[in-house]
mmCIF file of C-alpha atoms in Angstrom:
data_model
loop_
_atom_site.group_PDB
_atom_site.id
_atom_site.type_symbol
_atom_site.label_atom_id
_atom_site.label_comp_id
_atom_site.label_asym_id
_atom_site.label_seq_id
_atom_site.Cartn_x
_atom_site.Cartn_y
_atom_site.Cartn_z
ATOM 1 C CA MET A 5 43.274 -62.816 -4.642
ATOM 2 C CA LYS A 6 43.658 -59.042 -4.614
ATOM 3 C CA LEU A 7 41.297 -58.496 -7.366
ATOM 4 C CA ARG A 8 38.762 -60.396 -5.389
ATOM 5 C CA LYS A 9 39.350 -58.249 -2.252
ATOM 6 C CA VAL A 10 38.945 -55.247 -4.072
ATOM 7 C CA THR A 11 35.685 -56.418 -5.733
ATOM 8 C CA ALA A 12 34.023 -57.174 -2.374
ATOM 9 C CA ALA A 13 34.907 -53.930 -0.950
ATOM 10 C CA ALA A 14 33.401 -52.503 -4.274
ATOM 11 C CA THR A 15 30.165 -54.462 -3.721
ATOM 12 C CA THR A 16 29.884 -53.487 -0.093
ATOM 13 C CA ALA A 17 30.497 -49.808 -0.915
ATOM 14 C CA LEU A 18 27.582 -50.006 -3.624
ATOM 15 C CA VAL A 19 25.139 -51.867 -1.139
ATOM 16 C CA LEU A 20 25.689 -49.174 1.275
ATOM 17 C CA SER A 21 25.310 -46.537 -1.314
ATOM 18 C CA LEU A 22 21.932 -48.199 -2.448
ATOM 19 C CA THR A 23 20.773 -48.323 0.862
ATOM 20 C CA ALA A 24 21.484 -44.700 1.724
ATOM 21 C CA THR A 25 19.592 -43.881 -1.431
ATOM 22 C CA ALA A 26 16.635 -45.856 -0.703
ATOM 23 C CA CYS A 27 16.194 -44.185 2.637
ATOM 24 C CA GLY A 28 16.362 -40.738 1.164
ATOM 25 C CA GLY A 29 19.442 -39.412 2.813
ATOM 26 C CA GLY A 30 18.094 -39.771 6.185
ATOM 27 C CA ASP A 31 14.497 -38.460 6.706
ATOM 28 C CA GLY A 32 13.133 -39.055 3.368
ATOM 29 C CA ASP A 33 12.163 -34.998 3.328
ATOM 30 C CA SER A 34 12.490 -32.802 -0.008
ATOM 31 C CA ASP A 35 15.344 -30.646 0.014
ATOM 32 C CA SER A 36 14.257 -28.289 -2.676
ATOM 33 C CA GLY A 37 10.352 -28.023 -2.324
ATOM 34 C CA SER A 38 10.213 -28.612 -6.084
ATOM 35 C CA GLY A 39 7.834 -31.539 -6.001
ATOM 36 C CA GLY A 40 8.228 -35.317 -5.879
ATOM 37 C CA GLY A 41 9.621 -35.536 -2.156
ATOM 38 C CA ASP A 42 7.599 -36.819 0.859
ATOM 39 C CA LYS A 43 7.056 -33.461 2.580
ATOM 40 C CA ILE A 44 7.395 -29.657 2.138
ATOM 41 C CA LYS A 45 8.041 -27.587 5.190
ATOM 42 C CA ILE A 46 6.559 -24.467 5.532
ATOM 43 C CA GLY A 47 6.739 -21.850 8.170
ATOM 44 C CA ILE A 48 3.845 -19.690 9.218
ATOM 45 C CA LYS A 49 2.314 -17.950 12.122
ATOM 46 C CA TYR A 50 0.591 -19.899 14.860
ATOM 47 C CA ASP A 51 -0.891 -17.079 16.918
ATOM 48 C CA GLN A 52 -2.555 -14.565 14.329
ATOM 49 C CA PRO A 53 -6.055 -15.229 13.770
ATOM 50 C CA GLY A 54 -6.948 -14.582 9.885
ATOM 51 C CA ILE A 55 -3.335 -14.605 9.000
ATOM 52 C CA GLY A 56 -1.712 -17.921 10.450
ATOM 53 C CA GLN A 57 -3.159 -19.690 13.589
ATOM 54 C CA GLN A 58 -3.272 -23.183 15.006
ATOM 55 C CA THR A 59 -7.014 -23.977 15.960
ATOM 56 C CA ALA A 60 -7.994 -25.862 19.070
ATOM 57 C CA ASP A 61 -8.205 -29.179 17.158
ATOM 58 C CA GLY A 62 -4.674 -28.919 15.856
ATOM 59 C CA ASP A 63 -5.562 -27.806 12.493
ATOM 60 C CA PHE A 64 -4.219 -24.691 10.797
ATOM 61 C CA ALA A 65 -6.354 -21.658 9.444
ATOM 62 C CA GLY A 66 -5.699 -18.401 7.959
ATOM 63 C CA PHE A 67 -4.895 -16.381 4.692
ATOM 64 C CA ASP A 68 -1.393 -17.121 4.637
ATOM 65 C CA VAL A 69 -2.391 -20.766 5.185
ATOM 66 C CA ASP A 70 -4.567 -20.726 2.270
ATOM 67 C CA VAL A 71 -1.869 -18.906 0.001
ATOM 68 C CA ALA A 72 0.776 -21.550 1.325
ATOM 69 C CA THR A 73 -1.252 -24.367 0.878
ATOM 70 C CA TYR A 74 -2.108 -23.297 -2.616
ATOM 71 C CA VAL A 75 1.532 -22.669 -3.688
ATOM 72 C CA ALA A 76 2.458 -26.100 -2.142
ATOM 73 C CA LYS A 77 -0.120 -27.926 -4.507
ATOM 74 C CA GLU A 78 1.286 -26.109 -7.491
ATOM 75 C CA LEU A 79 4.752 -27.298 -6.394
ATOM 76 C CA GLY A 80 3.451 -30.749 -6.498
ATOM 77 C CA TYR A 81 2.514 -31.452 -2.982
ATOM 78 C CA THR A 82 -1.086 -32.503 -1.479
ATOM 79 C CA GLU A 83 -2.195 -30.946 2.068
ATOM 80 C CA ASP A 84 -1.103 -34.190 3.854
ATOM 81 C CA GLN A 85 2.557 -33.650 2.672
ATOM 82 C CA ILE A 86 2.601 -30.274 4.184
ATOM 83 C CA GLU A 87 4.552 -30.021 7.350
ATOM 84 C CA TRP A 88 3.953 -26.774 9.128
ATOM 85 C CA LYS A 89 6.544 -25.078 11.120
ATOM 86 C CA GLU A 90 5.975 -22.022 13.587
ATOM 87 C CA ALA A 91 7.986 -19.145 12.435
ATOM 88 C CA LYS A 92 8.051 -16.362 14.915
ATOM 89 C CA SER A 93 9.079 -13.184 13.628
ATOM 90 C CA ALA A 94 12.350 -12.793 15.296
ATOM 91 C CA ASP A 95 13.404 -16.500 13.679
ATOM 92 C CA ARG A 96 12.360 -16.233 10.258
ATOM 93 C CA GLU A 97 15.695 -15.366 8.523
ATOM 94 C CA THR A 98 17.494 -18.001 10.578
ATOM 95 C CA MET A 99 14.957 -20.539 9.733
ATOM 96 C CA LEU A 100 15.545 -19.756 5.885
ATOM 97 C CA GLU A 101 19.332 -19.583 6.209
ATOM 98 C CA ARG A 102 19.563 -23.005 8.191
ATOM 99 C CA GLY A 103 17.291 -24.842 5.689
ATOM 100 C CA ASP A 104 14.590 -25.759 8.390
ATOM 101 C CA VAL A 105 11.734 -24.555 5.925
ATOM 102 C CA ASP A 106 11.369 -24.534 2.231
ATOM 103 C CA PHE A 107 9.541 -21.370 2.478
ATOM 104 C CA ILE A 108 7.762 -19.024 4.896
ATOM 105 C CA ALA A 109 4.505 -17.217 4.688
ATOM 106 C CA ALA A 110 3.967 -15.496 7.665
ATOM 107 C CA SER A 111 2.879 -11.916 7.392
ATOM 108 C CA TYR A 112 6.658 -11.511 6.341
ATOM 109 C CA SER A 113 6.959 -8.021 5.078
ATOM 110 C CA ILE A 114 9.428 -7.268 2.274
ATOM 111 C CA THR A 115 12.286 -4.763 3.721
ATOM 112 C CA ASP A 116 15.635 -4.144 2.149
ATOM 113 C CA GLU A 117 17.309 -5.267 5.506
ATOM 114 C CA ARG A 118 15.738 -8.676 5.053
ATOM 115 C CA ASP A 119 16.434 -8.931 1.437
ATOM 116 C CA LYS A 120 19.944 -8.960 2.097
ATOM 117 C CA LYS A 121 19.647 -12.284 3.833
ATOM 118 C CA VAL A 122 16.881 -13.993 2.241
ATOM 119 C CA ASP A 123 15.075 -14.035 -1.365
ATOM 120 C CA PHE A 124 11.357 -13.112 -1.498
ATOM 121 C CA ALA A 125 8.406 -14.308 -3.924
ATOM 122 C CA GLY A 126 5.631 -11.904 -4.261
ATOM 123 C CA PRO A 127 4.560 -9.760 -2.957
ATOM 124 C CA TYR A 128 1.117 -11.512 -2.351
ATOM 125 C CA LEU A 129 -0.625 -8.981 -0.276
ATOM 126 C CA LEU A 130 -0.270 -5.043 0.375
ATOM 127 C CA ALA A 131 -1.157 -4.362 3.873
ATOM 128 C CA HIS A 132 -0.881 -1.125 5.963
ATOM 129 C CA GLN A 133 -0.228 -0.278 9.502
ATOM 130 C CA ASP A 134 -3.372 0.977 10.995
ATOM 131 C CA VAL A 135 -5.565 1.072 14.239
ATOM 132 C CA LEU A 136 -8.285 -1.061 15.578
ATOM 133 C CA ILE A 137 -10.795 1.002 17.225
ATOM 134 C CA ARG A 138 -14.571 0.449 18.935
ATOM 135 C CA ALA A 139 -17.273 0.069 16.304
ATOM 136 C CA ASP A 140 -19.141 3.182 17.651
ATOM 137 C CA ASP A 141 -16.086 5.270 17.883
ATOM 138 C CA ASN A 142 -16.098 8.173 15.272
ATOM 139 C CA SER A 143 -13.312 10.220 17.191
ATOM 140 C CA ILE A 144 -10.152 8.951 15.023
ATOM 141 C CA THR A 145 -10.690 9.500 11.430
ATOM 142 C CA LYS A 146 -6.990 10.822 10.884
ATOM 143 C CA PRO A 147 -3.667 10.089 12.320
ATOM 144 C CA GLU A 148 -3.288 13.064 14.386
ATOM 145 C CA ASP A 149 -6.564 12.004 16.257
ATOM 146 C CA LEU A 150 -4.383 9.605 17.997
ATOM 147 C CA ASN A 151 -2.875 12.313 20.018
ATOM 148 C CA ASN A 152 -4.135 12.205 23.782
ATOM 149 C CA LYS A 153 -5.475 8.766 22.937
ATOM 150 C CA ASN A 154 -4.665 5.608 24.957
ATOM 151 C CA LEU A 155 -3.058 3.484 22.325
ATOM 152 C CA CYS A 156 -2.402 -0.041 22.884
ATOM 153 C CA SER A 157 0.910 -1.867 21.964
ATOM 154 C CA VAL A 158 2.270 -5.242 22.233
ATOM 155 C CA ALA A 159 5.695 -5.929 24.011
ATOM 156 C CA GLY A 160 8.362 -5.653 21.450
ATOM 157 C CA SER A 161 6.141 -4.144 18.749
ATOM 158 C CA THR A 162 7.603 -1.253 16.694
ATOM 159 C CA SER A 163 4.322 -0.266 15.341
ATOM 160 C CA ALA A 164 2.800 1.701 18.315
ATOM 161 C CA GLN A 165 6.327 3.070 18.800
ATOM 162 C CA ASN A 166 6.011 4.279 15.369
ATOM 163 C CA VAL A 167 3.018 6.016 15.912
ATOM 164 C CA LYS A 168 4.246 7.430 19.428
ATOM 165 C CA ASP A 169 7.362 8.856 17.772
ATOM 166 C CA THR A 170 6.453 10.193 14.572
ATOM 167 C CA ILE A 171 2.731 10.470 13.905
ATOM 168 C CA ALA A 172 1.136 11.208 17.316
ATOM 169 C CA PRO A 173 3.543 11.892 19.737
ATOM 170 C CA LYS A 174 0.893 12.948 22.345
ATOM 171 C CA ALA A 175 -0.582 9.557 22.174
ATOM 172 C CA ASN A 176 -0.624 7.668 25.716
ATOM 173 C CA LEU A 177 1.192 4.486 24.646
ATOM 174 C CA GLN A 178 0.465 1.350 26.832
ATOM 175 C CA THR A 179 1.882 -1.973 26.639
ATOM 176 C CA TYR A 180 0.445 -5.192 26.989
ATOM 177 C CA GLY A 181 1.581 -8.772 26.753
ATOM 178 C CA GLY A 182 -0.194 -9.839 23.460
ATOM 179 C CA TYR A 183 -2.980 -8.767 21.092
ATOM 180 C CA SER A 184 -5.739 -10.645 23.009
ATOM 181 C CA GLU A 185 -5.299 -8.420 25.917
ATOM 182 C CA CYS A 186 -5.343 -5.333 23.920
ATOM 183 C CA LEU A 187 -8.629 -6.358 22.422
ATOM 184 C CA THR A 188 -9.942 -6.924 25.895
ATOM 185 C CA GLY A 189 -8.730 -3.566 27.014
ATOM 186 C CA LEU A 190 -10.289 -1.985 23.861
ATOM 187 C CA GLU A 191 -13.461 -3.743 24.458
ATOM 188 C CA ASN A 192 -13.498 -2.463 28.105
ATOM 189 C CA GLU A 193 -12.513 0.931 26.837
ATOM 190 C CA ALA A 194 -9.288 1.019 28.786
ATOM 191 C CA VAL A 195 -7.622 1.658 25.635
ATOM 192 C CA ASP A 196 -8.806 3.752 22.743
ATOM 193 C CA ALA A 197 -6.941 2.021 19.773
ATOM 194 C CA LEU A 198 -4.679 -0.962 18.931
ATOM 195 C CA THR A 199 -2.294 -0.599 15.993
ATOM 196 C CA THR A 200 -0.384 -3.162 13.682
ATOM 197 C CA ASP A 201 -0.790 -4.156 10.209
ATOM 198 C CA ASP A 202 -4.635 -3.696 9.076
ATOM 199 C CA SER A 203 -4.382 -7.424 7.758
ATOM 200 C CA ILE A 204 -3.660 -8.645 11.225
ATOM 201 C CA LEU A 205 -6.295 -6.161 13.233
ATOM 202 C CA ALA A 206 -8.709 -7.599 10.639
ATOM 203 C CA GLY A 207 -8.082 -11.326 11.335
ATOM 204 C CA TYR A 208 -8.874 -10.540 15.167
ATOM 205 C CA ALA A 209 -11.655 -8.477 14.494
ATOM 206 C CA ALA A 210 -13.293 -11.175 12.246
ATOM 207 C CA GLN A 211 -13.129 -13.720 14.868
ATOM 208 C CA GLN A 212 -16.587 -14.812 16.180
ATOM 209 C CA GLN A 213 -16.441 -13.288 19.431
ATOM 210 C CA PHE A 214 -15.373 -9.813 18.197
ATOM 211 C CA GLN A 215 -17.609 -9.689 15.219
ATOM 212 C CA GLY A 216 -19.293 -6.200 15.012
ATOM 213 C CA LYS A 217 -17.451 -4.676 18.175
ATOM 214 C CA PHE A 218 -14.633 -3.230 16.313
ATOM 215 C CA LYS A 219 -13.648 -1.504 13.092
ATOM 216 C CA LEU A 220 -10.477 -0.448 11.227
ATOM 217 C CA ALA A 221 -9.926 3.320 11.108
ATOM 218 C CA GLY A 222 -8.516 3.053 7.482
ATOM 219 C CA LEU A 223 -5.451 5.343 8.246
ATOM 220 C CA LYS A 224 -2.878 3.575 6.319
ATOM 221 C CA LEU A 225 0.155 4.473 8.461
ATOM 222 C CA SER A 226 2.744 2.614 6.162
ATOM 223 C CA ASN A 227 2.774 -0.029 3.307
ATOM 224 C CA GLU A 228 3.666 -3.542 4.318
ATOM 225 C CA ASN A 229 4.385 -5.638 1.266
ATOM 226 C CA TYR A 230 4.011 -9.267 2.366
ATOM 227 C CA GLY A 231 6.113 -11.756 0.570
ATOM 228 C CA ILE A 232 7.055 -15.445 0.648
ATOM 229 C CA GLY A 233 10.664 -16.191 1.951
ATOM 230 C CA VAL A 234 12.926 -18.507 0.466
ATOM 231 C CA GLN A 235 16.588 -19.505 0.936
ATOM 232 C CA GLU A 236 18.948 -16.811 -0.952
ATOM 233 C CA GLY A 237 19.454 -18.031 -4.329
ATOM 234 C CA SER A 238 16.779 -20.901 -4.277
ATOM 235 C CA ASP A 239 15.005 -21.510 -7.385
ATOM 236 C CA LEU A 240 11.742 -21.907 -5.561
ATOM 237 C CA LYS A 241 11.354 -18.187 -6.070
ATOM 238 C CA ASP A 242 10.254 -18.170 -9.503
ATOM 239 C CA LYS A 243 8.188 -21.375 -9.136
ATOM 240 C CA ILE A 244 6.327 -19.301 -6.134
ATOM 241 C CA ASN A 245 5.897 -16.513 -8.141
ATOM 242 C CA THR A 246 4.152 -18.540 -11.031
ATOM 243 C CA ALA A 247 2.000 -20.144 -8.525
ATOM 244 C CA LEU A 248 0.707 -16.677 -7.100
ATOM 245 C CA GLU A 249 -0.031 -15.304 -10.245
ATOM 246 C CA LYS A 250 -2.183 -18.372 -11.016
ATOM 247 C CA MET A 251 -3.778 -17.711 -7.471
ATOM 248 C CA VAL A 252 -4.833 -14.544 -8.515
ATOM 249 C CA SER A 253 -5.883 -15.305 -12.114
ATOM 250 C CA ASP A 254 -8.194 -18.094 -11.285
ATOM 251 C CA GLY A 255 -10.224 -16.426 -8.291
ATOM 252 C CA SER A 256 -8.584 -18.320 -5.416
ATOM 253 C CA TRP A 257 -6.827 -15.318 -3.883
ATOM 254 C CA ASP A 258 -10.140 -13.467 -3.769
ATOM 255 C CA LYS A 259 -11.874 -16.278 -2.286
ATOM 256 C CA ALA A 260 -9.013 -16.536 0.487
ATOM 257 C CA VAL A 261 -9.436 -12.625 1.122
ATOM 258 C CA GLU A 262 -12.977 -12.889 1.639
ATOM 259 C CA ALA A 263 -12.890 -16.055 3.945
ATOM 260 C CA ASN A 264 -10.561 -14.885 6.182
ATOM 261 C CA PHE A 265 -10.892 -11.039 6.504
ATOM 262 C CA GLY A 266 -14.540 -10.650 5.178
ATOM 263 C CA PRO A 267 -16.458 -10.462 8.606
ATOM 264 C CA ALA A 268 -14.355 -7.521 9.554
ATOM 265 C CA ASN A 269 -15.318 -5.449 6.517
ATOM 266 C CA TYR A 270 -11.588 -5.277 5.432
ATOM 267 C CA LYS A 271 -11.018 -3.081 2.544
ATOM 268 C CA ASN A 272 -8.058 -4.690 1.003
ATOM 269 C CA GLU A 273 -5.850 -3.400 -1.685
ATOM 270 C CA PRO A 274 -6.155 -5.434 -4.994
ATOM 271 C CA ALA A 275 -3.566 -8.310 -5.332
ATOM 272 C CA PRO A 276 -0.242 -6.826 -6.013
ATOM 273 C CA LYS A 277 1.778 -7.390 -9.234
ATOM 274 C CA ILE A 278 4.728 -9.656 -8.588
ATOM 275 C CA GLY A 279 7.601 -7.794 -7.894
ATOM 276 C CA ASN A 280 6.019 -4.543 -7.482
ATOM 277 C CA ILE A 281 6.973 -3.351 -3.870
ATOM 278 C CA VAL A 282 5.169 -0.326 -2.687
ATOM 279 C CA LYS A 283 7.377 1.893 -0.553
#
């Protein structure tokens, strides 16, 4: 009798175990991002035209979106298996540490401080802090020309403050709520320049309503090495690096640059070599 009771309990445990396995541990999502799962979760920006943006019809577009989609495909996922997650700048490390996403491609500059918390594949783009000016403005050709100019900053941005503090201390720094407001101010001549990464500026300038109105000054005020963030210790880093190398070699990287930044005449740097961080 005792043997029968143990057998029945063991059978029940086995059934429960098989049921849990069939359910995929709860939500059926991949927990490693290595292919074969139902979904891969990728963090991107939702509000940066040309980089990562959620469009009016609910789709996603931009250079980071193209890069992330290519990488996901190389990892074994189709486009409809991608679950996009909004990765705001302040939330990126936390999202990776908690496992909310498998990787993040969101104008994510590789820095020593961030590298202590997460791992980075790449870099896949070398951007620079620059300024966007009106297309007919020839008065800003070097950093010091920003002195006595009205420089637009987005609330919470460090880019404009960097110019104010170290590059052009006499610049008149004005804070706006968002990049769109800065662009309106630039178009209406309320401000003379908008500063952030040149890739982000090119994305805005490439929008249909702004084409031909603005240009990048090409000042290269800093080096921003965009990487793909993964959880510290994740084996995805090497797999993503392999995918990025293939994207460059087969020409897909150049096509993505042209598609997203071309209308702004963005003079991008060549595709960086994996692991080559430009200080």
